[in-house]
Coordinates of C-alpha atoms and ligand atoms in Angstrom, one line a residue:
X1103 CA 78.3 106.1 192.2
X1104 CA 75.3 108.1 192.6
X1105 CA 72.5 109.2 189.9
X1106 CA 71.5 112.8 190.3
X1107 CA 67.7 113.3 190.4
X1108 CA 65.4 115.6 189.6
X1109 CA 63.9 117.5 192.9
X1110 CA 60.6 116.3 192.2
X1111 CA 61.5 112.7 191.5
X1112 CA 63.4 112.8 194.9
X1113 CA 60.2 114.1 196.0
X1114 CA 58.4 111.2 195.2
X1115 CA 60.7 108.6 196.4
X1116 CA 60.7 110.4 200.0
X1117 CA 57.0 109.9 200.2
X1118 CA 56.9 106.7 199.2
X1119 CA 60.0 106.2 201.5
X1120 CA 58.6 107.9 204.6
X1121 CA 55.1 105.9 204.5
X1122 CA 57.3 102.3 204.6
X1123 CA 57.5 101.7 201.3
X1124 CA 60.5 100.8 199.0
X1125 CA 60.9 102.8 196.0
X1126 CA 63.5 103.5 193.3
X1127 CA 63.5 105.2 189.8
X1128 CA 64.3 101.9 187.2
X1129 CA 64.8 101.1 183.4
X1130 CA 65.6 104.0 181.0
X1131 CA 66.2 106.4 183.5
X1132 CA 68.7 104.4 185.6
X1133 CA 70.4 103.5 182.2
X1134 CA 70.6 106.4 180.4
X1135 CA 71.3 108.2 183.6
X1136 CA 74.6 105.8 184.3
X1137 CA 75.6 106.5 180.5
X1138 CA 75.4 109.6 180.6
X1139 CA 72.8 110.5 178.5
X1140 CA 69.5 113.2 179.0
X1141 CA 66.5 111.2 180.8
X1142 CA 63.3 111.4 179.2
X1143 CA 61.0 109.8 181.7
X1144 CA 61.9 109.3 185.4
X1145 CA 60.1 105.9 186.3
X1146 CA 59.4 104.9 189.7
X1147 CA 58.9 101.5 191.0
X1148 CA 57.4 101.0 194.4
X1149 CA 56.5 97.8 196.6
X1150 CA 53.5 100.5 197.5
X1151 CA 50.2 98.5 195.6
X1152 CA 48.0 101.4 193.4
X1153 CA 45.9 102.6 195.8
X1154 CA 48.4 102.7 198.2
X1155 CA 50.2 105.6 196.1
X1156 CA 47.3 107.0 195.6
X1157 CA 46.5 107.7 198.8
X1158 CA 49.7 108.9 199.4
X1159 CA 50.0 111.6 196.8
X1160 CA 46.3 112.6 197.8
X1161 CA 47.6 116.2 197.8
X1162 CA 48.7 116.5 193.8
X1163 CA 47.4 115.1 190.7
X1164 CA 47.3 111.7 190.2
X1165 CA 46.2 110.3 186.9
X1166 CA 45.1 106.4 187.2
X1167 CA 47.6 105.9 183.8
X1168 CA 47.3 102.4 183.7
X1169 CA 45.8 101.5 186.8
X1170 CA 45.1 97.3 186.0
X1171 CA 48.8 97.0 185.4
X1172 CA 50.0 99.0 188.6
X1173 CA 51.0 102.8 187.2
X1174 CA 49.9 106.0 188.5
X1175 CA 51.1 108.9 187.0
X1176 CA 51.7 111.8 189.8
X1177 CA 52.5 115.7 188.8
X1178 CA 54.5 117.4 191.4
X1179 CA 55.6 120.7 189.9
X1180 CA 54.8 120.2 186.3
X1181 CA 56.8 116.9 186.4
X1182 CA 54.9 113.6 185.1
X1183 CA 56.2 110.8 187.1
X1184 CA 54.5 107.0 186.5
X1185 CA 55.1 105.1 189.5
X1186 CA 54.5 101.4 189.3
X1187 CA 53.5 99.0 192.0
X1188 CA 56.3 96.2 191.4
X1189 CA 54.6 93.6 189.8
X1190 CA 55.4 89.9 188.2
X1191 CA 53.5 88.8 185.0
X1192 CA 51.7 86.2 184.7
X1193 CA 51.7 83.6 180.9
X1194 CA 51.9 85.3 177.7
X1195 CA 49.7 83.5 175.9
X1196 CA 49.8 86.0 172.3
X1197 CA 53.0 86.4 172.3
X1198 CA 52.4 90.1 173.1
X1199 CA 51.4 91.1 177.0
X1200 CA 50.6 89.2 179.8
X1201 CA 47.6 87.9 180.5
X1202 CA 47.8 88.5 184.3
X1203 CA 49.7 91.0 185.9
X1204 CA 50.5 89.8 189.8
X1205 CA 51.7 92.4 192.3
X1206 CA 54.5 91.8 194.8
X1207 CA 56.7 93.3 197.4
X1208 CA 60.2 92.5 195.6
X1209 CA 62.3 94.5 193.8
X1210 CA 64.4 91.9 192.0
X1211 CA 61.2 90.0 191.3
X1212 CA 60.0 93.3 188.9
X1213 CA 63.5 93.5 187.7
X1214 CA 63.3 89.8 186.4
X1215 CA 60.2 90.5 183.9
X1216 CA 62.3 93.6 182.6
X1217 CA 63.7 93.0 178.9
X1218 CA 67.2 93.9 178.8
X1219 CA 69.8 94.0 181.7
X1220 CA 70.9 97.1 180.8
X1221 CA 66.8 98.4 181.7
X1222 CA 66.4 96.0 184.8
X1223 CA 68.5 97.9 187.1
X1224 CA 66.6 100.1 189.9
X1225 CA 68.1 102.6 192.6
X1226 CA 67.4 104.7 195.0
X1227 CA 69.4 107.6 197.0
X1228 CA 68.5 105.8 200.0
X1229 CA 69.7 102.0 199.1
X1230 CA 71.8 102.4 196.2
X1231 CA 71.7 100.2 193.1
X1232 CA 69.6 97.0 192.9
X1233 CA 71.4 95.4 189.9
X1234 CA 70.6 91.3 190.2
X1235 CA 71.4 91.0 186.3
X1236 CA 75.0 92.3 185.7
X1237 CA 73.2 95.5 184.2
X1238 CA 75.9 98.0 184.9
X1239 CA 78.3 95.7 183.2
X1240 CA 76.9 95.1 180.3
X1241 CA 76.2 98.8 180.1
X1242 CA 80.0 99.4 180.7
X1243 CA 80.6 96.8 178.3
X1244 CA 78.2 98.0 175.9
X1245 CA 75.9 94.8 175.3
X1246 CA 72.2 94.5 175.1
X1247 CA 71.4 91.2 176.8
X1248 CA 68.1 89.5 177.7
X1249 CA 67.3 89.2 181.4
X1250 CA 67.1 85.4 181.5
X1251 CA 67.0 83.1 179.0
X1252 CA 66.5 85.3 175.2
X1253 CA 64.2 82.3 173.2
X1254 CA 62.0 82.1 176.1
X1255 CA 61.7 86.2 177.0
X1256 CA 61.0 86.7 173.1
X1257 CA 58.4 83.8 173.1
X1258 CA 56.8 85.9 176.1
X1259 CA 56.9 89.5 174.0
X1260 CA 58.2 89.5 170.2
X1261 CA 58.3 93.4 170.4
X1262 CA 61.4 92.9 172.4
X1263 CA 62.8 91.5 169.3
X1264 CA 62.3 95.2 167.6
X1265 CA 63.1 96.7 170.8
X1266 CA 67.0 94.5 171.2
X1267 CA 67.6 96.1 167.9
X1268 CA 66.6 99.5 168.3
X1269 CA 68.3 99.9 171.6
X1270 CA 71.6 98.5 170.2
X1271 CA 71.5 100.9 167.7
X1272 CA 70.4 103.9 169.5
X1273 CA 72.6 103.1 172.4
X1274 CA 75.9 102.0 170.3
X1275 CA 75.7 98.3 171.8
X1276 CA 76.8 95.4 170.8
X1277 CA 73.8 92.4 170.7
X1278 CA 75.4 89.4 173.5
X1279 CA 75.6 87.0 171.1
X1280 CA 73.1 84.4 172.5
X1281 CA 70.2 87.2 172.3
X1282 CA 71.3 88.0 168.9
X1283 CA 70.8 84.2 168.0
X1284 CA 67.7 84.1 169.6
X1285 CA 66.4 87.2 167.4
X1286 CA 67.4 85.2 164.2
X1287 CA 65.5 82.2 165.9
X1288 CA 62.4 84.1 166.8
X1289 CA 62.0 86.4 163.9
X1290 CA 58.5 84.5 163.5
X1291 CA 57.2 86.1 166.4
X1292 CA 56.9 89.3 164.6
X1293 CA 53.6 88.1 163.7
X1294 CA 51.8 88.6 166.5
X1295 CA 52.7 92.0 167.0
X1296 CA 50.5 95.0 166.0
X1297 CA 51.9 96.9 163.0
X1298 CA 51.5 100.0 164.5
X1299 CA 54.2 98.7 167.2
X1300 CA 56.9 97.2 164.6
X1301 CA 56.1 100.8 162.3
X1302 CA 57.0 102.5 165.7
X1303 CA 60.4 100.7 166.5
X1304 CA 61.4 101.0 162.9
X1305 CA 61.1 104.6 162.5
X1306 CA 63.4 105.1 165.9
X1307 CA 66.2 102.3 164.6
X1308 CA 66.6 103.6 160.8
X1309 CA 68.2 106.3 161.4
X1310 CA 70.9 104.6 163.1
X1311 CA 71.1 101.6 160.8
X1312 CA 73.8 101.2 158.5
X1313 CA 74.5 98.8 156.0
X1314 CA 75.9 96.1 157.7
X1315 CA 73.7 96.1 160.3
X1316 CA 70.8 95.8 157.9
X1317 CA 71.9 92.8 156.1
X1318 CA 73.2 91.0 159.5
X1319 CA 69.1 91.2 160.2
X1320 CA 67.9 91.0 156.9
X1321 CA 65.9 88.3 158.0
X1322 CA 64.3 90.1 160.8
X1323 CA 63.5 92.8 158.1
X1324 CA 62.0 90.7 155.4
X1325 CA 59.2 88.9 158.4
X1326 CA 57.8 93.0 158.1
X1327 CA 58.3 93.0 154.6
X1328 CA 58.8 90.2 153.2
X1329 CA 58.0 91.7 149.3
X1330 CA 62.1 92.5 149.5
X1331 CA 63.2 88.8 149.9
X1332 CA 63.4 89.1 146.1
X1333 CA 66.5 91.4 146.5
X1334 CA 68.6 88.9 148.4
X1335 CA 70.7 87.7 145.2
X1336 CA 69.3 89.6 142.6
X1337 CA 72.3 90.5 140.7
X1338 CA 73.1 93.9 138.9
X1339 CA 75.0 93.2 135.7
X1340 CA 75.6 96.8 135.0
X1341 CA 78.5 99.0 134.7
X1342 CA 76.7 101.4 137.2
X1343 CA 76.3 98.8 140.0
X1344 CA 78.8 97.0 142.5
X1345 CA 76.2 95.3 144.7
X1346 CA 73.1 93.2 143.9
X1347 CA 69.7 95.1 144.5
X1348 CA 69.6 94.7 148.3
X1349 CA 72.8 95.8 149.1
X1350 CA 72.6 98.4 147.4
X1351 CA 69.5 99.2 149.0
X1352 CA 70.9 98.8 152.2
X1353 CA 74.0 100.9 151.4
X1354 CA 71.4 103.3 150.4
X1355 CA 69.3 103.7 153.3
X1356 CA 72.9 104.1 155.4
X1357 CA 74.0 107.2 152.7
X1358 CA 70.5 109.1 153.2
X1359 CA 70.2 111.5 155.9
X1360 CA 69.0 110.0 159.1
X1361 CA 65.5 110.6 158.3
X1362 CA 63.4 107.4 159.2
X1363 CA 60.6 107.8 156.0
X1364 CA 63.6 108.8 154.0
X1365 CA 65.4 105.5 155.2
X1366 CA 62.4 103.4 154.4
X1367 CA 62.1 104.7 151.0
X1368 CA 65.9 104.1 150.2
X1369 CA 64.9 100.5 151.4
X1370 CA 62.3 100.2 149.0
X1371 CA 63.5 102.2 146.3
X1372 CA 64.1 99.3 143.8
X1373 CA 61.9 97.2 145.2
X1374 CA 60.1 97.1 142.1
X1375 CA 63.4 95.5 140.3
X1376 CA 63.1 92.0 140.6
X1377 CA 60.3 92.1 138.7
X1378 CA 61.6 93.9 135.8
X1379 CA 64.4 92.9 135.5
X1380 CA 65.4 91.9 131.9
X1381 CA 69.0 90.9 130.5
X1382 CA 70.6 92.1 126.4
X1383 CA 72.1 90.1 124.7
X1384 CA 75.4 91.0 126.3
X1385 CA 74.4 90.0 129.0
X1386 CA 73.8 93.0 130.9
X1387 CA 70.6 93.4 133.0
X1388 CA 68.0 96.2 133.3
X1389 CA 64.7 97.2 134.8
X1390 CA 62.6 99.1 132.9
X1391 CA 60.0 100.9 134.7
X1392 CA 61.1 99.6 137.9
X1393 CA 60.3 102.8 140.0
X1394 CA 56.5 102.5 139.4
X1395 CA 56.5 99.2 139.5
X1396 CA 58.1 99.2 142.8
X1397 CA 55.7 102.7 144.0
X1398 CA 52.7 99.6 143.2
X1399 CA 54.3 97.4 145.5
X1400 CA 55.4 100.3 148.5
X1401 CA 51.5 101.4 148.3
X1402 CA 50.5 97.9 149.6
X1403 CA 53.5 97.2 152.0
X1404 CA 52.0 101.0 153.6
X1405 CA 48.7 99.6 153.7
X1406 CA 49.7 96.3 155.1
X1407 CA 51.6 98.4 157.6
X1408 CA 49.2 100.9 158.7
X1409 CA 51.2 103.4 158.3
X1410 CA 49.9 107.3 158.7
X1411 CA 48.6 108.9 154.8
X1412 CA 51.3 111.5 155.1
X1413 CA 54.2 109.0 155.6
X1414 CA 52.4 106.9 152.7
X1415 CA 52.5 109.4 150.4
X1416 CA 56.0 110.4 151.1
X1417 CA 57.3 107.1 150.9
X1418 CA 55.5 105.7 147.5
X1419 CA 56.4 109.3 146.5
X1420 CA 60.1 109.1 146.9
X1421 CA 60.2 105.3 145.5
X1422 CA 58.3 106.5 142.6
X1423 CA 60.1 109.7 141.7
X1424 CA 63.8 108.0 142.8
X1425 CA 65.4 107.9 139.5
X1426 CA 64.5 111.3 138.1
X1427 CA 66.8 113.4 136.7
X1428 CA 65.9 117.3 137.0
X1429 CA 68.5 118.8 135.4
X1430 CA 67.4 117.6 132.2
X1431 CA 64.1 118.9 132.9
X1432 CA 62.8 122.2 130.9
X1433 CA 61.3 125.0 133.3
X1434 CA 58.2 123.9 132.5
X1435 CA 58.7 120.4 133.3
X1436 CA 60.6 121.7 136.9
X1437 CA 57.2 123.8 137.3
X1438 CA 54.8 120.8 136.8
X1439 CA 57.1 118.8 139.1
X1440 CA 57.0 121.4 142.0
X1441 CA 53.0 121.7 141.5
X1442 CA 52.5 118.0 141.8
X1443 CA 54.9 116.8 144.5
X1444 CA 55.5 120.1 146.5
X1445 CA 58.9 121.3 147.9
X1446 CA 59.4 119.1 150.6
X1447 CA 59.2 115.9 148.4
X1448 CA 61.5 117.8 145.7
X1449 CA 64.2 118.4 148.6
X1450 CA 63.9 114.9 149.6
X1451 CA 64.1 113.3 145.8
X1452 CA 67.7 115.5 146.0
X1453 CA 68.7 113.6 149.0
X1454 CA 67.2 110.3 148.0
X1455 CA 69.0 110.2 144.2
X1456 CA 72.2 111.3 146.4
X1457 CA 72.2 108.5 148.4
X1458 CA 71.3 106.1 145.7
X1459 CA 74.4 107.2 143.3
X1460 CA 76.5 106.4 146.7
X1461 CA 75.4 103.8 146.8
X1462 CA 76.6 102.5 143.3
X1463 CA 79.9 102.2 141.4
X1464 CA 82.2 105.0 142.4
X1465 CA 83.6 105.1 139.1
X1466 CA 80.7 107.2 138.2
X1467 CA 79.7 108.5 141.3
X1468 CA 81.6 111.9 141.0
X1469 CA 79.7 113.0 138.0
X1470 CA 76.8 111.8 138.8
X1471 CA 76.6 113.8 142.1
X1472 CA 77.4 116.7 140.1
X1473 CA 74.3 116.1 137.6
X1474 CA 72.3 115.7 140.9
X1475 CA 74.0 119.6 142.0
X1476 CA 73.3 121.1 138.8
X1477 CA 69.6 120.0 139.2
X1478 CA 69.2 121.4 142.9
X1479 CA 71.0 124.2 142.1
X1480 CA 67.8 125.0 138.9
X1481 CA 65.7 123.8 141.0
X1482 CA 66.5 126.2 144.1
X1483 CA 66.8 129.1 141.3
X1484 CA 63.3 128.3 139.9
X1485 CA 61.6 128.2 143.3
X1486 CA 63.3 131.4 143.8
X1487 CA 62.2 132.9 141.0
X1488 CA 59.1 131.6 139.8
X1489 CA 55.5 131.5 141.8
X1490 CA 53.1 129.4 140.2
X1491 CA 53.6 126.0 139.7
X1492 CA 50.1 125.1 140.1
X1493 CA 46.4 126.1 138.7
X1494 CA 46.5 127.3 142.3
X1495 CA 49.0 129.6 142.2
X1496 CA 47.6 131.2 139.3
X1497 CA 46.8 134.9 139.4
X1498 CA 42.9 134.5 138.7
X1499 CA 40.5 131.3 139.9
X1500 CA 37.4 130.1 139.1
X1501 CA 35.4 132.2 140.9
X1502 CA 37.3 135.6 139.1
X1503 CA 36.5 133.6 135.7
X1504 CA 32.5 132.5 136.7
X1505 CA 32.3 136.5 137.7
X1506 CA 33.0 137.2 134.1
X1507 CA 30.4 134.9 132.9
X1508 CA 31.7 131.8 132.0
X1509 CA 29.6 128.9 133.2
X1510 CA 30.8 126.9 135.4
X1511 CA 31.7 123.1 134.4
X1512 CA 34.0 121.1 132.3
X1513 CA 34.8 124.1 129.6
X1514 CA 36.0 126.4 132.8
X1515 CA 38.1 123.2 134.2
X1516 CA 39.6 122.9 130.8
X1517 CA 40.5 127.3 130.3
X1518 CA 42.2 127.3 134.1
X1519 CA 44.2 124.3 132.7
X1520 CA 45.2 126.5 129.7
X1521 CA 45.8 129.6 130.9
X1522 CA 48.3 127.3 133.8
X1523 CA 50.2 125.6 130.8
X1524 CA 50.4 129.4 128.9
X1525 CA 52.1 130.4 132.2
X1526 CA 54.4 127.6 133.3
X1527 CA 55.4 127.9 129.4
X1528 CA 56.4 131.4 129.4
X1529 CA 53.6 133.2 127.0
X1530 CA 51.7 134.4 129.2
X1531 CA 52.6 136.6 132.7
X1532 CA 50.9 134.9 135.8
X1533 CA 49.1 138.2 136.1
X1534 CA 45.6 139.1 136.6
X1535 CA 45.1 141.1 133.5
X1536 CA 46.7 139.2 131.2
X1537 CA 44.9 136.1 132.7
X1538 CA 41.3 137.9 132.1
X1539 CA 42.2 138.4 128.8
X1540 CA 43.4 135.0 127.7
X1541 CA 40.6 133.8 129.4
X1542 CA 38.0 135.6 127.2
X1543 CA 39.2 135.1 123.8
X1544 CA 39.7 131.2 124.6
X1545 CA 36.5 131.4 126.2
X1546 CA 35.4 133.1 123.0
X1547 CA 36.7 130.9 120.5
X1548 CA 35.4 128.0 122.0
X1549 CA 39.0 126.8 121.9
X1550 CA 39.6 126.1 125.6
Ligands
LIG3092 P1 63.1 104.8 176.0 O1 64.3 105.6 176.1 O2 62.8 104.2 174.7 O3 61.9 105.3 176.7 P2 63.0 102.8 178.2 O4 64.0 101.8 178.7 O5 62.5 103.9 179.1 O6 63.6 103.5 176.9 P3 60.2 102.1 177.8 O7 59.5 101.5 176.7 O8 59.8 103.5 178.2 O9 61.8 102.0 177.6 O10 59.9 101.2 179.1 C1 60.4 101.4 180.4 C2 60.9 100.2 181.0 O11 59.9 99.2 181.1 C3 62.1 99.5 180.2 O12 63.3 100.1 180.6 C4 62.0 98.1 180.7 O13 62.5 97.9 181.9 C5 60.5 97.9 180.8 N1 59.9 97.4 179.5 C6 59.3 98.2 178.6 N2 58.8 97.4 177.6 C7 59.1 96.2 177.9 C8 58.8 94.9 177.3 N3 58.2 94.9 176.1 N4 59.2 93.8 177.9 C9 59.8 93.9 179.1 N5 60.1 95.0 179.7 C10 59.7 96.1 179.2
LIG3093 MG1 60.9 105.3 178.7

């Protein structure tokens, strides 16, 4: 078996090669290269120390990437290559990164601080495969294993518990059993870890999660967030529902489209239930109000989380808007909509109410998607045929209405607010003329 290389990878080894050094391209290159799958990075690791590699690639760029920790990053031809000197680590006292990083002159001592079997295999053209931890088999086999003993490698790191997950579910592996215990074990360890990081690893698994995957580490889930514990065993006693609120959240996030905000939000959606939750006197249980409620409680799980203001917004906007029901909507409701959440969010809400009436009783689920159609399809024919769905969008501004001399203030605020409900309502055309004119005898009345 050999791994075809780029030229300028090969390159690289060569050099290293011809000077006395070992070298060999490792981790996700090796692995995805033996599945099958397009490399992103081509990683080299050498017994060459920094400055030794360096030296030796005088003649191109070298950028000192991460020079404390041993990695260079040459360009030869356009290519980015980030050799490493192989290296041990030294105690992890946070739970997070080494506190030391050692270098040494073995191969299978670099591949021992790896995370996964499957990522601790090296080769080269010249001396094949260095494989000390069954990594090939498990990667025939399809298993993501720890390299060593899992409680004490997720002590070291707890990103790797994020990371097992993520690369199960992005690779199609099964978790060895023992790692998978020692995720359930560690969970804790989450703690330590930035949020940035566990935001990062999230958005990569989610789209590959289904629903039985994210109950099987529900656990793992609620150490990020723990506001949806509450879920767990909170019981739908409604003719509409089959599963109890996280279930159905989880079921959810596997119906909507693999779109990791989109995922989180179908996470969240009903997050807000628990805490409305109210039962008649037949004993059936609802929760009023729950989507704001529960757009309260997503805005402070995004700020706990760090997450960018774009994906905030989309998020808390999706949670909050996940039960409405546009085809009851009059144009002028459809208009305001569009103006105040913008198309992207509107397409999403489609998605998002899709996934949600999958994820319920499938007794009604058939008509319900069809209510869900009918309100795309006015939606789709209103955005087609309508251009202002916002006091920006209108035909004249406040500059056009200062120019014909009324002050600027409150009182012009409140006449570009009119003249946008007149439009959105049909009495007036959004055009200039028309606009002027309103403008004036509102102006004139006083009656803005
Ligand atoms: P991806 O396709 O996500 O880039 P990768 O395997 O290349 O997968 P990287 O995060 O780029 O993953 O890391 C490169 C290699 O470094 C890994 O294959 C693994 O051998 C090692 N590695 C990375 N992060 C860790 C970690 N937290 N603990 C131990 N080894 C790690
Ligand atoms: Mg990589």
């Amino acid at each position: 078996m050999i791994i075809d290389i780029p030229s300028q990878v090969n390159k690289a080894l060569e050099i290293l090669s011809a000077a006395g050094f070992e070298a060999y391209v490792v981790g996700g290159a090796v692995r995805d290269a033996l599945m099958g799958r397009p490399v992103n990075d081509w990683d080299i690791t050498t017994s060459a120390l920094p400055q030794e590699t360096e030296k030796l690639f005088e003649d191109y760029r070298v950028i000192e990437t991460g020079i404390k920790h041993g990695t260079v990053t040459v360009i030869i031809d356009g290519e980015h290559i980030e050799i490493t000197t192989f290296r041990i680590d030294g105690d992890y006292s946070d739970n997070r990164r080494p506190d030391s990083v050692e270098f040494t002159r073995e191969v299978t001592l670099d591949l021992s601080r790896r995370d996964f079997t499957c990522n601790a295999i090296a080769y080269s053209p010249l001396k094949g495969f260095v494989d000390p931890f069954g990594g090939i088999e498990d990667i025939n086999n399809k298993i993501v294993r720890c390299v060593g003993e899992a409680d004490r490698r997720f002590n070291e790191d707890g990103l790797r518990i994020l990371r097992a997950l993520r690369f199960s579910l992005t690779l199609g592996f099964t978790l060895d059993s023992e790692t998978a215990a020692a995720i359930h074990r560690n969970r804790g360890l989450l703690a330590n870890i930035s949020s940035e990081r566990i935001v990062s690893e999230l958005c990569k698994m989610l789209p590959f999660a289904d629903a039985e995957f994210l109950d099987e580490y529900s656990d793992v889930i609620f150490e990020i967030i723990p506001e949806l514990k509450a879920e767990k065993g909170c019981a739908q006693n409604h003719e509409r529902h089959i599963y109890d609120v996280w279930y159905h959240s989880c079921k959810a996030a596997e119906y909507s489209p693999p779109d990791a905000e989109i995922r989180l939000a179908m996470l969240l959606h009903d997050i807000g239930k628990p805490s409305c939750k109210s039962t008649d006197e037949n004993g059936v249980d609802h929760f009023y109000s729950h989507a704001h409620a529960g757009a309260g409680i997503t805005r402070g799980i995004m700020n706990r989380l760090k997450v960018s203001n774009r994906m905030k917004n989309r998020v808390i906007a999706l949670v909050e808007y996940h039960g409405f029901m546009p085809e009851q909507f009059s144009d002028k409701t459809m208009r305001k909509y569009i103006g105040t959440l913008g198309t992207e969010i509107m397409e999403d809400l489609f998605a998002v109410r899709e996934a949600d009436i999958r994820a319920q009783n499938p007794a009604f689920a058939e008509e319900a998607l069809g209510q869900n159609e009918a309100g795309r399809k006015r939606y789709e024919e209103i955005i087609s045929r309508e251009n202002c769905f916002g006091i920006k969008d209108l035909a004249i501004n406040g500059a056009d209405l200062i120019a014909m001399g009324i002050p600027e203030g409150t009182v012009l605020g409140r006449i570009l607010n009119t003249l946008f409900d007149d439009v959105i309502s049909d009495r007036i055309p959004n055009e200039k003329t028309a606009l002027a004119e309103r403008a004036k005898e509102l102006y004139n009345n006083g009656n803005s």
